[in-house]
Coordinates of N, CA and C in Angstrom, one line a residue:
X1362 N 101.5 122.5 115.4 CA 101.1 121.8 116.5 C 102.3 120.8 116.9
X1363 N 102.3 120.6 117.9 CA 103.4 119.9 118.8 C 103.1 118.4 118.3
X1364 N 104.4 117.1 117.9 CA 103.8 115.7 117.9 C 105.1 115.0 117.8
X1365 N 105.1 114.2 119.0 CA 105.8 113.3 119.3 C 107.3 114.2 119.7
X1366 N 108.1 113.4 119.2 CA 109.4 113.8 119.8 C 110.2 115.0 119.6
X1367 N 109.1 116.0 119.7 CA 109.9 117.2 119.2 C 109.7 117.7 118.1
X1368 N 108.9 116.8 117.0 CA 108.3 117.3 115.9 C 107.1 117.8 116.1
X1369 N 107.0 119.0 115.0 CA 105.9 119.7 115.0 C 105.1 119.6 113.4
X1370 N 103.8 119.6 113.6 CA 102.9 119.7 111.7 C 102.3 121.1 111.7
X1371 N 102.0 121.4 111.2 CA 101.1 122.5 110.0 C 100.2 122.4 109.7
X1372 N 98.8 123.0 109.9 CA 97.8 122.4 109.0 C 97.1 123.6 108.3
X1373 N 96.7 123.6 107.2 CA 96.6 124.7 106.3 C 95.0 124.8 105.8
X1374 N 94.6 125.6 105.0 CA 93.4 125.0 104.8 C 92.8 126.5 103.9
X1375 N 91.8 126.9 103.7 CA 91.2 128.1 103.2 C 90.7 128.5 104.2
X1376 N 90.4 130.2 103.9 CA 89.4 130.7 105.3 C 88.3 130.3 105.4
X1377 N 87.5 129.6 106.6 CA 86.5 129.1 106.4 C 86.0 128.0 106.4
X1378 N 86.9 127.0 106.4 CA 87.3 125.4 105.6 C 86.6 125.0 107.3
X1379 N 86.4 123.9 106.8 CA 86.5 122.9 108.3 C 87.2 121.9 108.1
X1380 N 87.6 121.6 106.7 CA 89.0 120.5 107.1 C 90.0 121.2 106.6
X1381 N 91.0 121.2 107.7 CA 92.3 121.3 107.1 C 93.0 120.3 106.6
X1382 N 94.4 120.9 106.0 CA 94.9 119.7 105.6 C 96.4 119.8 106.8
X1383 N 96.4 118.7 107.6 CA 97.9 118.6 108.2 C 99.6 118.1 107.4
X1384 N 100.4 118.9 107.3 CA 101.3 118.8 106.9 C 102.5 118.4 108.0
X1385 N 103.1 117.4 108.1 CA 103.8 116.5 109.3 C 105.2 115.7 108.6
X1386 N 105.5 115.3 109.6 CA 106.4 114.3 109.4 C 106.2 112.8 108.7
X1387 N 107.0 112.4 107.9 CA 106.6 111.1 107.1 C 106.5 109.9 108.2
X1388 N 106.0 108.7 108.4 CA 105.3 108.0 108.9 C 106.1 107.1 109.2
X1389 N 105.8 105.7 110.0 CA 106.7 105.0 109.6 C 106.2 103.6 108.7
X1390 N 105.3 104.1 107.7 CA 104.8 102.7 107.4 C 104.1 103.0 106.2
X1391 N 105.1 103.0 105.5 CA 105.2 103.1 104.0 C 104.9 101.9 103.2
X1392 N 104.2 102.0 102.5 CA 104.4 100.3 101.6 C 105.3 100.4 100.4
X1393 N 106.2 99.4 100.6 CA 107.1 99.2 99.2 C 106.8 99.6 97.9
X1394 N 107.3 100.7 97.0 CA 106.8 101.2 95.9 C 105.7 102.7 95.8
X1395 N 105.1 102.8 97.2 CA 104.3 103.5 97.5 C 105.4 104.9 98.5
X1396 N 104.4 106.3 98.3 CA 104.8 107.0 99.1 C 104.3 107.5 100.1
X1397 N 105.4 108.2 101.1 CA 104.3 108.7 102.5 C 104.0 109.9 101.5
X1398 N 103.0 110.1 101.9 CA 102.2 111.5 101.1 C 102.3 112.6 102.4
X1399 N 102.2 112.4 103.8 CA 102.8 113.4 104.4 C 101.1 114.1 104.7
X1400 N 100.1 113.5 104.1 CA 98.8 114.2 104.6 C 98.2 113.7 105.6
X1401 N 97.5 114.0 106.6 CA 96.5 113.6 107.3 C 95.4 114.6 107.1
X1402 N 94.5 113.6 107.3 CA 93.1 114.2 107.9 C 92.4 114.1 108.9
X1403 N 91.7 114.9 109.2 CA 91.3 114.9 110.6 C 89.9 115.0 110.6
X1404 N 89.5 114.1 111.7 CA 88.2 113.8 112.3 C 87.4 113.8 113.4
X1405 N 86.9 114.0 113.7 CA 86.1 114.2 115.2 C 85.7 112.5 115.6
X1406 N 85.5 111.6 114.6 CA 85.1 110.0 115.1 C 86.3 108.8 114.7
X1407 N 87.1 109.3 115.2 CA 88.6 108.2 114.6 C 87.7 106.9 114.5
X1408 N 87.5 106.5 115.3 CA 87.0 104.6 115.5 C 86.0 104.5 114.8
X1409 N 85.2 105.3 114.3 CA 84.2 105.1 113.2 C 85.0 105.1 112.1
X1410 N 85.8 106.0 111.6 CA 86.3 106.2 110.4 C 87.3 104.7 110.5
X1411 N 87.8 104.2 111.3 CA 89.0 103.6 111.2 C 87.5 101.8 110.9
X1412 N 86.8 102.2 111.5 CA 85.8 100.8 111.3 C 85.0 100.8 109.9
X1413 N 84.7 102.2 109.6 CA 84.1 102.0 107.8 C 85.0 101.1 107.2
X1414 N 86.4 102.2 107.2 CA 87.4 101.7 106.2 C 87.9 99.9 106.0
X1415 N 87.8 99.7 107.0 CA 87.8 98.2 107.6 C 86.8 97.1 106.7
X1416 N 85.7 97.7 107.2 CA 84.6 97.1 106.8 C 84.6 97.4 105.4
X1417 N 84.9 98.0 104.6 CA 85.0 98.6 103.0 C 86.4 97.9 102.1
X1418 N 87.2 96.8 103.4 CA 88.7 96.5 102.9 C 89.4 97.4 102.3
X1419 N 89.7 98.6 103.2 CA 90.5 99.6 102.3 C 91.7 98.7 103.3
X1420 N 93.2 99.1 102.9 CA 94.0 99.0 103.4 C 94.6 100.2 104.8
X1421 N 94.0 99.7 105.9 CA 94.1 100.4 107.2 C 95.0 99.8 107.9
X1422 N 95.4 100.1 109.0 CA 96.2 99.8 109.8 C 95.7 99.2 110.9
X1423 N 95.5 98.0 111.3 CA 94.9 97.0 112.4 C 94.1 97.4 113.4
X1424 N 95.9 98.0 113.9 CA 94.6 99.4 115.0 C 95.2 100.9 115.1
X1425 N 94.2 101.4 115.7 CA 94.3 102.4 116.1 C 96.2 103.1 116.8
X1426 N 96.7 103.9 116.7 CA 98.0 104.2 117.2 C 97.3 105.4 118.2
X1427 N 98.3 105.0 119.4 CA 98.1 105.7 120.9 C 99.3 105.9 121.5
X1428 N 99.5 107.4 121.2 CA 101.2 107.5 121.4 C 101.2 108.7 122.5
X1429 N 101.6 108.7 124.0 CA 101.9 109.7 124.6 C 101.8 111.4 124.1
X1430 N 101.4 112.1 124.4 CA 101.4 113.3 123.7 C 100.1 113.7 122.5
X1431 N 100.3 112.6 121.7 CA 100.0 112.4 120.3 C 98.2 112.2 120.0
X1432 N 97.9 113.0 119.2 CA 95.6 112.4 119.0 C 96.0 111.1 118.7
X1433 N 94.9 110.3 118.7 CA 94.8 108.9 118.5 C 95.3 108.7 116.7
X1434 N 95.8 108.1 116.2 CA 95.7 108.2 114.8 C 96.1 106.7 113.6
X1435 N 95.4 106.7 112.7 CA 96.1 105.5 111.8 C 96.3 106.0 110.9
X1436 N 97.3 104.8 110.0 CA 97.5 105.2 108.7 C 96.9 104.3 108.3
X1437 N 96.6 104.7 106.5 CA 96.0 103.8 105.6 C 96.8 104.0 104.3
X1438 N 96.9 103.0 103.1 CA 97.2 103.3 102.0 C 96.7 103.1 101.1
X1439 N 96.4 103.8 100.1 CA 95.5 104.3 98.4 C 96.0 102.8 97.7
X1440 N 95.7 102.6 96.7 CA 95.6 101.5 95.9 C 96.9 101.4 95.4
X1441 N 97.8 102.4 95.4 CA 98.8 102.1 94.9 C 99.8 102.3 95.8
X1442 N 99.4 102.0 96.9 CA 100.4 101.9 98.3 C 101.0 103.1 98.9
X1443 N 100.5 104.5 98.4 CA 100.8 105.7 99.2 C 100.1 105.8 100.9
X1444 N 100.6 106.4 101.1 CA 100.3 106.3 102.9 C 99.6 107.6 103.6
X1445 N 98.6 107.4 104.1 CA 98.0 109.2 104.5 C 98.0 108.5 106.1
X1446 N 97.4 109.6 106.5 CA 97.3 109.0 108.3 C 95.3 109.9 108.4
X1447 N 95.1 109.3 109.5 CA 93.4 110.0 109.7 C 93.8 110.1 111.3
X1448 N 93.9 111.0 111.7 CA 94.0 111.3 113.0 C 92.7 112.2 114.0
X1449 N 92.3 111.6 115.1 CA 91.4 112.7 116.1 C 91.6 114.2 116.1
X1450 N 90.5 115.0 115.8 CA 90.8 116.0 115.7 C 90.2 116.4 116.8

């Protein structure tokens, strides 16, 4: 799939699956010590998922990201500061 400036992701999954997993370009918002992990997952309710996580103090991204071209998407990071993204599917 086409994203952003020329870059393109992958998304892989089993026959059957209803989540894939998207394989993309690293992010830009990595936390020190932590890695981009390079996964996203995808959802049909971004702004719900992006308001659970919030409300749960996971470590999310303030707001939502809205980039020409691009599904709506955030990143968040795991407990030890790796980085995934949750993007509109």
């Amino acid at each position: 799939l086409p994203f952003g400036d020329g870059n393109r992701w992958v998304e892989v999954a089993p026959a059957g699956a209803e989540t894939p997993i998207a394989i993309c370009p690293p992010g830009p918002n990595t936390v020190p010590g932590g890695k981009d992990t390079g996964i996203s997952l995808a959802t049909d309710d971004l702004e719900g998922l992006h308001a659970r996580l919030r409300e749960q103090g996971a470590d999310v991204d303030a707001e939502i990201s809205r980039f020409p071209g691009v599904p709506p998407l955030f990143w968040f990071r795991d407990p030890e500061g790796n980085t995934l993204v949750a993007v509109e599917a």
